[in-house]
PDB file of N, CA and C in Angstrom:
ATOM      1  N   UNK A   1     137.593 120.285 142.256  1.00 92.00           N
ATOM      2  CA  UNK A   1     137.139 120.764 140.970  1.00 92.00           C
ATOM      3  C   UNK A   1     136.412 119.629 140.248  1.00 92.00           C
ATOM      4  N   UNK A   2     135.263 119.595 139.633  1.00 93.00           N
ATOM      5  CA  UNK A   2     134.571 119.160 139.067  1.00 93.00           C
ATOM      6  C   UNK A   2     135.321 118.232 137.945  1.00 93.00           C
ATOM      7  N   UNK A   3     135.467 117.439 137.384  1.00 93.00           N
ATOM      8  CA  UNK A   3     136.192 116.183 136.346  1.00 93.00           C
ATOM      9  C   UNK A   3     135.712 117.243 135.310  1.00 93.00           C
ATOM     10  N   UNK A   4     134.468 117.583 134.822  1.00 92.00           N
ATOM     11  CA  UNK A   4     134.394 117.819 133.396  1.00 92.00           C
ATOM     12  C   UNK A   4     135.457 119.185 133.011  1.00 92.00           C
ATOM     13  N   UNK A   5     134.984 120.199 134.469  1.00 93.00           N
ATOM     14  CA  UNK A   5     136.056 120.942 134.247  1.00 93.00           C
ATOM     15  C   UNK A   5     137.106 121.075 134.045  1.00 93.00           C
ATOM     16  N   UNK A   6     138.148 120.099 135.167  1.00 93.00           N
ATOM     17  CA  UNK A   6     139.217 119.899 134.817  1.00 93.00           C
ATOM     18  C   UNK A   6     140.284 119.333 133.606  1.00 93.00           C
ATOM     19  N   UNK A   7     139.012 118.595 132.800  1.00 93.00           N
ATOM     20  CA  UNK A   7     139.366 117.894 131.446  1.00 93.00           C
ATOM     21  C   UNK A   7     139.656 119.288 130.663  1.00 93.00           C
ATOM     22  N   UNK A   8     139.152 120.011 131.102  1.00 93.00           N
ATOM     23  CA  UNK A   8     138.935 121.299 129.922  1.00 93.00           C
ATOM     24  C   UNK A   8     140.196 122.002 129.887  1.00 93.00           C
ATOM     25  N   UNK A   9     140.133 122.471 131.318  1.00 93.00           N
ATOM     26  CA  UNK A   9     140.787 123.511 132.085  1.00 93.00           C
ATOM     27  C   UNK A   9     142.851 122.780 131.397  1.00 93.00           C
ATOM     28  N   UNK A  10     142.911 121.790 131.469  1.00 93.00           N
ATOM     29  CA  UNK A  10     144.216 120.518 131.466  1.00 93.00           C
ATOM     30  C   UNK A  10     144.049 121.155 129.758  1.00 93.00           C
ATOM     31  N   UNK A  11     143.481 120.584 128.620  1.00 93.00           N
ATOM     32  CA  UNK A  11     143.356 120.609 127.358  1.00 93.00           C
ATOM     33  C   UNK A  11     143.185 119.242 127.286  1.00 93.00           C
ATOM     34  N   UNK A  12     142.886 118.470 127.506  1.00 92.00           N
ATOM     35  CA  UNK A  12     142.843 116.751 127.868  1.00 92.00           C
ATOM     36  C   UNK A  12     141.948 116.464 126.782  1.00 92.00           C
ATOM     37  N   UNK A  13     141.027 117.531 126.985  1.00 92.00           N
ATOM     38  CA  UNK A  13     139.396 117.601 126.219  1.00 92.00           C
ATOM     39  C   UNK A  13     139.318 118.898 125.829  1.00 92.00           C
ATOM     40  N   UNK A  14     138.829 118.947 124.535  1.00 91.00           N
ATOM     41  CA  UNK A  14     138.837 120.327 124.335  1.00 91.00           C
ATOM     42  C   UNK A  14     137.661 121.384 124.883  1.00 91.00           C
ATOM     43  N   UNK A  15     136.397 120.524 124.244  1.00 93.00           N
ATOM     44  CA  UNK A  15     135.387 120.993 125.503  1.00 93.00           C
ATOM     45  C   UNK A  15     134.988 120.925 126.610  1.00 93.00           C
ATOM     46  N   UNK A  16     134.077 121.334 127.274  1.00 91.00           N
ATOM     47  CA  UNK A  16     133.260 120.683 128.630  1.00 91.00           C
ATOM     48  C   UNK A  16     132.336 120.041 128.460  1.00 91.00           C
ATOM     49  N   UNK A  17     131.347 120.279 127.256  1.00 92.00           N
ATOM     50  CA  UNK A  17     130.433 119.540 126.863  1.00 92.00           C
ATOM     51  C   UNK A  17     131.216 118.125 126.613  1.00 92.00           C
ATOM     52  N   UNK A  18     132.041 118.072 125.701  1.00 92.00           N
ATOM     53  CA  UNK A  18     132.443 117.018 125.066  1.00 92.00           C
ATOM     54  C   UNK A  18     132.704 115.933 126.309  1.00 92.00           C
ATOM     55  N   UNK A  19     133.408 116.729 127.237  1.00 90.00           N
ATOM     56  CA  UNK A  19     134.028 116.148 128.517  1.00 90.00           C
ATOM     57  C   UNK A  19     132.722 115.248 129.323  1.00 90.00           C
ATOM     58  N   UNK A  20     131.609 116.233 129.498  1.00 91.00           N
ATOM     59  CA  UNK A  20     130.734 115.561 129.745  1.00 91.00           C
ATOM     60  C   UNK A  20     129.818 114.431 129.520  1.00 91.00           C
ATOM     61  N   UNK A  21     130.098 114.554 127.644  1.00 91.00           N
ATOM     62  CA  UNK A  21     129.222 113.356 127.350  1.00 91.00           C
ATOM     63  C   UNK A  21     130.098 112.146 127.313  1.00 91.00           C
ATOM     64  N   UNK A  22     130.987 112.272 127.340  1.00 90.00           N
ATOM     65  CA  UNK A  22     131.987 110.913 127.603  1.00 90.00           C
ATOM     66  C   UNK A  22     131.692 110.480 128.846  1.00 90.00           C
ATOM     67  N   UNK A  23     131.697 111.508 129.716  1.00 90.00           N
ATOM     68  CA  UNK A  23     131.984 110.961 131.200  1.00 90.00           C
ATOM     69  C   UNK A  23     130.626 110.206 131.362  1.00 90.00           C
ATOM     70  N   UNK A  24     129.170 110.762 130.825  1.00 91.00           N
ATOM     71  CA  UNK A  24     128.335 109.743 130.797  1.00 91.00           C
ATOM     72  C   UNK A  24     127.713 108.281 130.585  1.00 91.00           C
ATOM     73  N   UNK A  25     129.188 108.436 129.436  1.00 92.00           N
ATOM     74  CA  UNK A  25     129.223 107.154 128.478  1.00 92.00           C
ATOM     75  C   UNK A  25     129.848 106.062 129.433  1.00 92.00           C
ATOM     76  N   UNK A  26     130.264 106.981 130.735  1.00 90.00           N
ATOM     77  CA  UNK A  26     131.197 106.010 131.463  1.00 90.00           C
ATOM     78  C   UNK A  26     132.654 105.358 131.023  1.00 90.00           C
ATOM     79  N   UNK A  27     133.674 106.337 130.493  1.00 91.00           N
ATOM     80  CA  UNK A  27     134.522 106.195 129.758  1.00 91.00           C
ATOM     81  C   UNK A  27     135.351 107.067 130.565  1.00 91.00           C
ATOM     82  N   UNK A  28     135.734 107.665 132.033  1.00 94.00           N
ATOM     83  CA  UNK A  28     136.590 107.640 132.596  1.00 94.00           C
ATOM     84  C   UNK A  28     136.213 106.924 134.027  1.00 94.00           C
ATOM     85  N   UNK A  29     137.621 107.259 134.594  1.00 95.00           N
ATOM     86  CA  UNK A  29     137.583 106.387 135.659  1.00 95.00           C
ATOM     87  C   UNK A  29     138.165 107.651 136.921  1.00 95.00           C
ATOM     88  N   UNK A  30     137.855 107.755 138.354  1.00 96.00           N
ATOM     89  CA  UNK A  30     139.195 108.243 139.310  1.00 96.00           C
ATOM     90  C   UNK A  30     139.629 107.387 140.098  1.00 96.00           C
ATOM     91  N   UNK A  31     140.624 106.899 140.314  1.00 96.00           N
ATOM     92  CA  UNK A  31     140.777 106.264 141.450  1.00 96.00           C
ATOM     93  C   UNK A  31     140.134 104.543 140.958  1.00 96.00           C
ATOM     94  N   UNK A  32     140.296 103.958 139.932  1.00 94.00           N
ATOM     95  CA  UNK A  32     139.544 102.837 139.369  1.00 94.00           C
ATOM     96  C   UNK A  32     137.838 102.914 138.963  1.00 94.00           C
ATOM     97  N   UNK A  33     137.474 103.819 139.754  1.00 95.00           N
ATOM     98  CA  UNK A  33     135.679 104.094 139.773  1.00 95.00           C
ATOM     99  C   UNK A  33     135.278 105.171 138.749  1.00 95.00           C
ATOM    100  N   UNK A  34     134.112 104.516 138.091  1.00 94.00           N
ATOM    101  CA  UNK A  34     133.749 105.160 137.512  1.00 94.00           C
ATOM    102  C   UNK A  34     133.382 106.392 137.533  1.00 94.00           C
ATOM    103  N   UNK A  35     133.617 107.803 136.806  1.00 93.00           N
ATOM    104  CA  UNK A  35     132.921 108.736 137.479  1.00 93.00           C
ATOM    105  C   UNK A  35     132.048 109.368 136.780  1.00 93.00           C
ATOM    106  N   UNK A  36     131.682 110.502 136.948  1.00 93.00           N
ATOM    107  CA  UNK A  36     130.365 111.401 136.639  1.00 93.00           C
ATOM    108  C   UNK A  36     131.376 112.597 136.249  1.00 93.00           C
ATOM    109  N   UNK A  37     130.763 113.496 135.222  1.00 92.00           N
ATOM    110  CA  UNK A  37     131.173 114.664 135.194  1.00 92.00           C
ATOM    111  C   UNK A  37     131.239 115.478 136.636  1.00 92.00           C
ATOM    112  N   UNK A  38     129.894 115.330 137.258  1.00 92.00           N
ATOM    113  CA  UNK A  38     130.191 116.525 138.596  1.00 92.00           C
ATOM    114  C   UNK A  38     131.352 116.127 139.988  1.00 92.00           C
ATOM    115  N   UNK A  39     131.919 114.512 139.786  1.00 93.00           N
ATOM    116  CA  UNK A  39     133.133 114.133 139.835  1.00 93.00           C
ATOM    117  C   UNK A  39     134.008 114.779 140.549  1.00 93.00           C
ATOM    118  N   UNK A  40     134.386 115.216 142.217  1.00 95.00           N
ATOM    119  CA  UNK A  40     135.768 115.806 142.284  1.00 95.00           C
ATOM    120  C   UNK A  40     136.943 115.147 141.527  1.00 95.00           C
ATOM    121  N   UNK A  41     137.374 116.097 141.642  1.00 95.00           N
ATOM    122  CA  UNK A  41     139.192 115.490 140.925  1.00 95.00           C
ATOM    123  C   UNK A  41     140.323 116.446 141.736  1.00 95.00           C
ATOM    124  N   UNK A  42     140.998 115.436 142.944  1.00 95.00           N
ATOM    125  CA  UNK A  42     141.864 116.300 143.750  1.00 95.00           C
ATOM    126  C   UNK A  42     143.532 115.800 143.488  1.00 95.00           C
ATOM    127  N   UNK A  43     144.077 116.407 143.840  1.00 95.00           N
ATOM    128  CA  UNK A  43     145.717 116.200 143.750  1.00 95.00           C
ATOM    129  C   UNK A  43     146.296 114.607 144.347  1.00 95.00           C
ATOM    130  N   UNK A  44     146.710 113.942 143.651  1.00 95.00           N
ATOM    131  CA  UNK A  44     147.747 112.554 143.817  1.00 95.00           C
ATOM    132  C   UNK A  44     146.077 111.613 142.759  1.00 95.00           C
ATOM    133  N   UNK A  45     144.791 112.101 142.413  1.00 96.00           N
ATOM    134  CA  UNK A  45     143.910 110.890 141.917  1.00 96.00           C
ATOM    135  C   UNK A  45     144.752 110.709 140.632  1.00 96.00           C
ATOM    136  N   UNK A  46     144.227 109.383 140.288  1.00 97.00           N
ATOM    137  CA  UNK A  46     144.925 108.752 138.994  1.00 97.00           C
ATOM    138  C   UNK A  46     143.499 108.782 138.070  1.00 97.00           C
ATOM    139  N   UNK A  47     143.867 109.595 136.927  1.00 96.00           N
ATOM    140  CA  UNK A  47     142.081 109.774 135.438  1.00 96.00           C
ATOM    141  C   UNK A  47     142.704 108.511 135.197  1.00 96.00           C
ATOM    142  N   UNK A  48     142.197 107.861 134.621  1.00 95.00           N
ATOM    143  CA  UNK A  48     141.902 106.698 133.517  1.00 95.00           C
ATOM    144  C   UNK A  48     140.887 107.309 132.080  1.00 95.00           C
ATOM    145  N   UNK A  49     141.624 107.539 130.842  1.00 94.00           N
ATOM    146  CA  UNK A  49     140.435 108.108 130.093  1.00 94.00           C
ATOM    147  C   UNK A  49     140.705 107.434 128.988  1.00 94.00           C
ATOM    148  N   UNK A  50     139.273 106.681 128.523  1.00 91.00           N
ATOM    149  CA  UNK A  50     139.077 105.682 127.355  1.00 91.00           C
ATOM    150  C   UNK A  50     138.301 107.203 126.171  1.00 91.00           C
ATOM    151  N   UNK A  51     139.831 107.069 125.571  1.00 88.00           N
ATOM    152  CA  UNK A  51     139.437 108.301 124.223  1.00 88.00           C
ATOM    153  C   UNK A  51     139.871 107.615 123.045  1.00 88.00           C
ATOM    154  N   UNK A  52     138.456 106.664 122.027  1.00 86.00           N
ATOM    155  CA  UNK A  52     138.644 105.981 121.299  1.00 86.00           C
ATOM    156  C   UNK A  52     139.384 104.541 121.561  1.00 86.00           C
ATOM    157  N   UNK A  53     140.787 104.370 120.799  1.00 88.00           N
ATOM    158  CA  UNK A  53     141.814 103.191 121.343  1.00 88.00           C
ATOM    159  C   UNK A  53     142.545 103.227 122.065  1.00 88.00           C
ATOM    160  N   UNK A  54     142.804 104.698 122.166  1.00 89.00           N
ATOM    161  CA  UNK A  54     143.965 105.180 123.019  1.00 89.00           C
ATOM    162  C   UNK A  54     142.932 105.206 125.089  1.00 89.00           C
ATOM    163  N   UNK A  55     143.943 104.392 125.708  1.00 93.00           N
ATOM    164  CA  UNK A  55     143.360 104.673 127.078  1.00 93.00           C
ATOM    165  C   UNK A  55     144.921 105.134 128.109  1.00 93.00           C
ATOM    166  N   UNK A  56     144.396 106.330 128.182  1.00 94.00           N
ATOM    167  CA  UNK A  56     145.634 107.569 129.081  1.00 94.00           C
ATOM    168  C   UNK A  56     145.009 107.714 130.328  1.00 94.00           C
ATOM    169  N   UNK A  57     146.579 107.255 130.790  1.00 96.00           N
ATOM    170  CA  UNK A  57     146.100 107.244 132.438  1.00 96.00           C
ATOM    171  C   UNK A  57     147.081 108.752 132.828  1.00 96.00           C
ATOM    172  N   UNK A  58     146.529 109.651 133.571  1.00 96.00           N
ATOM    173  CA  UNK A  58     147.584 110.536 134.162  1.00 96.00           C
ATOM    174  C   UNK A  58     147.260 110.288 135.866  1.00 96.00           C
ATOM    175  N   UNK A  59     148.127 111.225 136.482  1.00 97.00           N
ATOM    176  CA  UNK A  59     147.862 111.645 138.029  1.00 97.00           C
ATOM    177  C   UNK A  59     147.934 113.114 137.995  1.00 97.00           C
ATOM    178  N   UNK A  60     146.810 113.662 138.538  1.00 96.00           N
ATOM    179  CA  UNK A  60     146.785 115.213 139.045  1.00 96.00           C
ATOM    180  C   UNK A  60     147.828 115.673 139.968  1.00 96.00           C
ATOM    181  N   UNK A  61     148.476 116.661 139.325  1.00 95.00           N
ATOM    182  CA  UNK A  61     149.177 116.969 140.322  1.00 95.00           C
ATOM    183  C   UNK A  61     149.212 118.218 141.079  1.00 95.00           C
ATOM    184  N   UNK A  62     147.937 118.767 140.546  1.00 93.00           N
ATOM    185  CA  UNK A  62     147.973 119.777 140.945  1.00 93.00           C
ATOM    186  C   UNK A  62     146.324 120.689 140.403  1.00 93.00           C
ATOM    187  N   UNK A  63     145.355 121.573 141.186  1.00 94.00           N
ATOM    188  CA  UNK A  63     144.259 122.220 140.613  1.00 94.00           C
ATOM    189  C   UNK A  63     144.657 123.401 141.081  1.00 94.00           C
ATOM    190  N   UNK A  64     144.296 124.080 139.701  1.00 92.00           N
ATOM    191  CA  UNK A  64     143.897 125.789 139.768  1.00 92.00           C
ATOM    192  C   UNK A  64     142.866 126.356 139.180  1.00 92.00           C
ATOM    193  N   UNK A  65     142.393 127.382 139.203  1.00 91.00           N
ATOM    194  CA  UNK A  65     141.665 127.927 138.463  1.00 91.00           C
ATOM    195  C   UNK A  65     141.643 128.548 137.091  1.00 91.00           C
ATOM    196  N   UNK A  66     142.950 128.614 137.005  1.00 90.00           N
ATOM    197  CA  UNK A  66     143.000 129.068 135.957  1.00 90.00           C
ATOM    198  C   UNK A  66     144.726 128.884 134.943  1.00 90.00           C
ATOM    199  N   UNK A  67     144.618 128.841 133.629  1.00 87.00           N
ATOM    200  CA  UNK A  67     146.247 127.921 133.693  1.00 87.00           C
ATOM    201  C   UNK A  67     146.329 128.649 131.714  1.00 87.00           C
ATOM    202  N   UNK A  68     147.195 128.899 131.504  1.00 89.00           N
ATOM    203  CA  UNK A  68     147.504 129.463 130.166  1.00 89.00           C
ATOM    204  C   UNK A  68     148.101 128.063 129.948  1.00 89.00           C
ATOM    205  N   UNK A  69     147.589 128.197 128.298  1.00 88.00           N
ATOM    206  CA  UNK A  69     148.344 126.899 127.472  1.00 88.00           C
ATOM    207  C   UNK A  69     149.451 126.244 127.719  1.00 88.00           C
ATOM    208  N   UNK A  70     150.552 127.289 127.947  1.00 88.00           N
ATOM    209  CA  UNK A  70     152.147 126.576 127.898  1.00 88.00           C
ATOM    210  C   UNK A  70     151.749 125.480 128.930  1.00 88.00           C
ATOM    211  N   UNK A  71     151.150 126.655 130.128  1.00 87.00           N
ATOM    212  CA  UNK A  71     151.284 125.543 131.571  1.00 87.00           C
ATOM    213  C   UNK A  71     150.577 124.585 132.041  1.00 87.00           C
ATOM    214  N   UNK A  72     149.831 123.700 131.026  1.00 88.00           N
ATOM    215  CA  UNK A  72     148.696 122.619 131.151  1.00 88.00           C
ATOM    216  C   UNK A  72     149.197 121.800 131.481  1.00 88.00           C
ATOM    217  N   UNK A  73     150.342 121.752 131.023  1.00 86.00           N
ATOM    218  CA  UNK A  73     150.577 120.180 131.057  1.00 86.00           C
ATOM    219  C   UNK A  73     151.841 119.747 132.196  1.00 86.00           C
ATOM    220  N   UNK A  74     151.639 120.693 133.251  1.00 91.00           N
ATOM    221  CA  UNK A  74     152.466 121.255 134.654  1.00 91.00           C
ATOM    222  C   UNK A  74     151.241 120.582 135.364  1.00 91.00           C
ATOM    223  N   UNK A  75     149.868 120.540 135.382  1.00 93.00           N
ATOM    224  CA  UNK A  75     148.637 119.859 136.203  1.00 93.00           C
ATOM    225  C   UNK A  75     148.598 118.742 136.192  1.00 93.00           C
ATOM    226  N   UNK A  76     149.211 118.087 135.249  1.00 94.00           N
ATOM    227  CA  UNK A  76     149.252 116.551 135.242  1.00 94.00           C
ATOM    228  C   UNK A  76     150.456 115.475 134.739  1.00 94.00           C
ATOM    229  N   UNK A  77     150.218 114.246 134.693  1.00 95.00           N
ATOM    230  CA  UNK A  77     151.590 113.675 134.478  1.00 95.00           C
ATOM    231  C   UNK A  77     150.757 112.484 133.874  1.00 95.00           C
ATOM    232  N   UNK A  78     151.559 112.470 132.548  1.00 94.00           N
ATOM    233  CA  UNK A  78     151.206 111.009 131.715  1.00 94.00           C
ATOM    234  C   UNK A  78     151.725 109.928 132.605  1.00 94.00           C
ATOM    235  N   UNK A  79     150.975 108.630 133.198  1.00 95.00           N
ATOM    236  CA  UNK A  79     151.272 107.514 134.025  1.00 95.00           C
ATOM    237  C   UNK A  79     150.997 106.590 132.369  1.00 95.00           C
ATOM    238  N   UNK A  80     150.804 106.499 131.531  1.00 94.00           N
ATOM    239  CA  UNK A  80     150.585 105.850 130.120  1.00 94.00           C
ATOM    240  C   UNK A  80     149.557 105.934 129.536  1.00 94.00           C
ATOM    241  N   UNK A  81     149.696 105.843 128.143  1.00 92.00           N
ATOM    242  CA  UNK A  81     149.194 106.014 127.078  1.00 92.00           C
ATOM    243  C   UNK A  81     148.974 105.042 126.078  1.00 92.00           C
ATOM    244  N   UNK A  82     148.526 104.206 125.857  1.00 93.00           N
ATOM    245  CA  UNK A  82     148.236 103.000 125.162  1.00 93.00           C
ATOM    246  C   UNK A  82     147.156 102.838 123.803  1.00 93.00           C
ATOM    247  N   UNK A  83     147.813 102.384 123.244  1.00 91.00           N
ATOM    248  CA  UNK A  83     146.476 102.289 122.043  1.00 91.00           C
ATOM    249  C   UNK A  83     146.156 100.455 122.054  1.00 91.00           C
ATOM    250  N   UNK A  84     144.760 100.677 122.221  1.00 85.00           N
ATOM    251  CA  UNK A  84     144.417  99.023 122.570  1.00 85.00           C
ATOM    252  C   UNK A  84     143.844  98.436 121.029  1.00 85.00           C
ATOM    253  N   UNK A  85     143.492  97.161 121.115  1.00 81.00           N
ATOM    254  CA  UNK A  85     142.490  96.605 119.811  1.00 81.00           C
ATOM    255  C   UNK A  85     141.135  97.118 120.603  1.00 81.00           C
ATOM    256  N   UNK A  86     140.217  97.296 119.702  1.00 65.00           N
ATOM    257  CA  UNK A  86     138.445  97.639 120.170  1.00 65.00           C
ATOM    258  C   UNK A  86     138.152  96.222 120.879  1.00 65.00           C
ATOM    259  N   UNK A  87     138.568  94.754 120.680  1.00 64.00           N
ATOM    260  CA  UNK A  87     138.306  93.919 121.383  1.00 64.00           C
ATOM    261  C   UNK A  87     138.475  94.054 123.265  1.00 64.00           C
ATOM    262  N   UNK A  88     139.887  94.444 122.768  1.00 62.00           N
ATOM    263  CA  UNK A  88     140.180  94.791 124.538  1.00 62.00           C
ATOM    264  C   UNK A  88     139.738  95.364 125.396  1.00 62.00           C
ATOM    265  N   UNK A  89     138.681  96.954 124.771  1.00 58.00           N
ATOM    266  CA  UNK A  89     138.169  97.789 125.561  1.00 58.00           C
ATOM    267  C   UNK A  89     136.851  97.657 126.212  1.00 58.00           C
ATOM    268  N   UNK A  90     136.454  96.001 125.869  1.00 55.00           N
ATOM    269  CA  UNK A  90     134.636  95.490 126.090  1.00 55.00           C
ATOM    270  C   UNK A  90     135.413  95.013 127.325  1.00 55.00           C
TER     271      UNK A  90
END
């Protein structure tokens, strides 16, 4: 599944657009590497996502197509959540 999608699909990101223009900005990561919105994202990768100060790492644990609210957060697993200084994130 595509990264931008899956940001969406999770609630990670609320949009896809939004998802996308970050991912341009080069502000996530899979697997340490930078990625692209069109990006696979498969089961055991680790996101890295620089959203503002806060940089949240999860692991996929899982893709579907389709996922009601309650169960979003059954696709992935917080590995940490950090709020950095803006110095740290250059």
């Amino acid at each position: 599944m595509r990264l931008d999608k899956y940001l969406k699909l999770t609630r990670l990101i609320k949009r896809r657009t939004v998802a996308k223009e970050l991912s341009d900005r080069e502000l996530f990561k899979i697997n340490d590497k930078i990625a692209k919105p069109s990006s696979e994202v498969k089961p055991d990768d680790i996101l890295t996502l620089v959203l503002g100060r806060h940089v949240l790492t999860v692991k996929v644990l899982k893709i579907v197509d389709y996922c009601k609210k309650e169960d979003c957060n059954s696709l992935y697993e917080v590995l940490s959540d950090i709020i950095v200084n803006e110095t740290e994130l250059k």
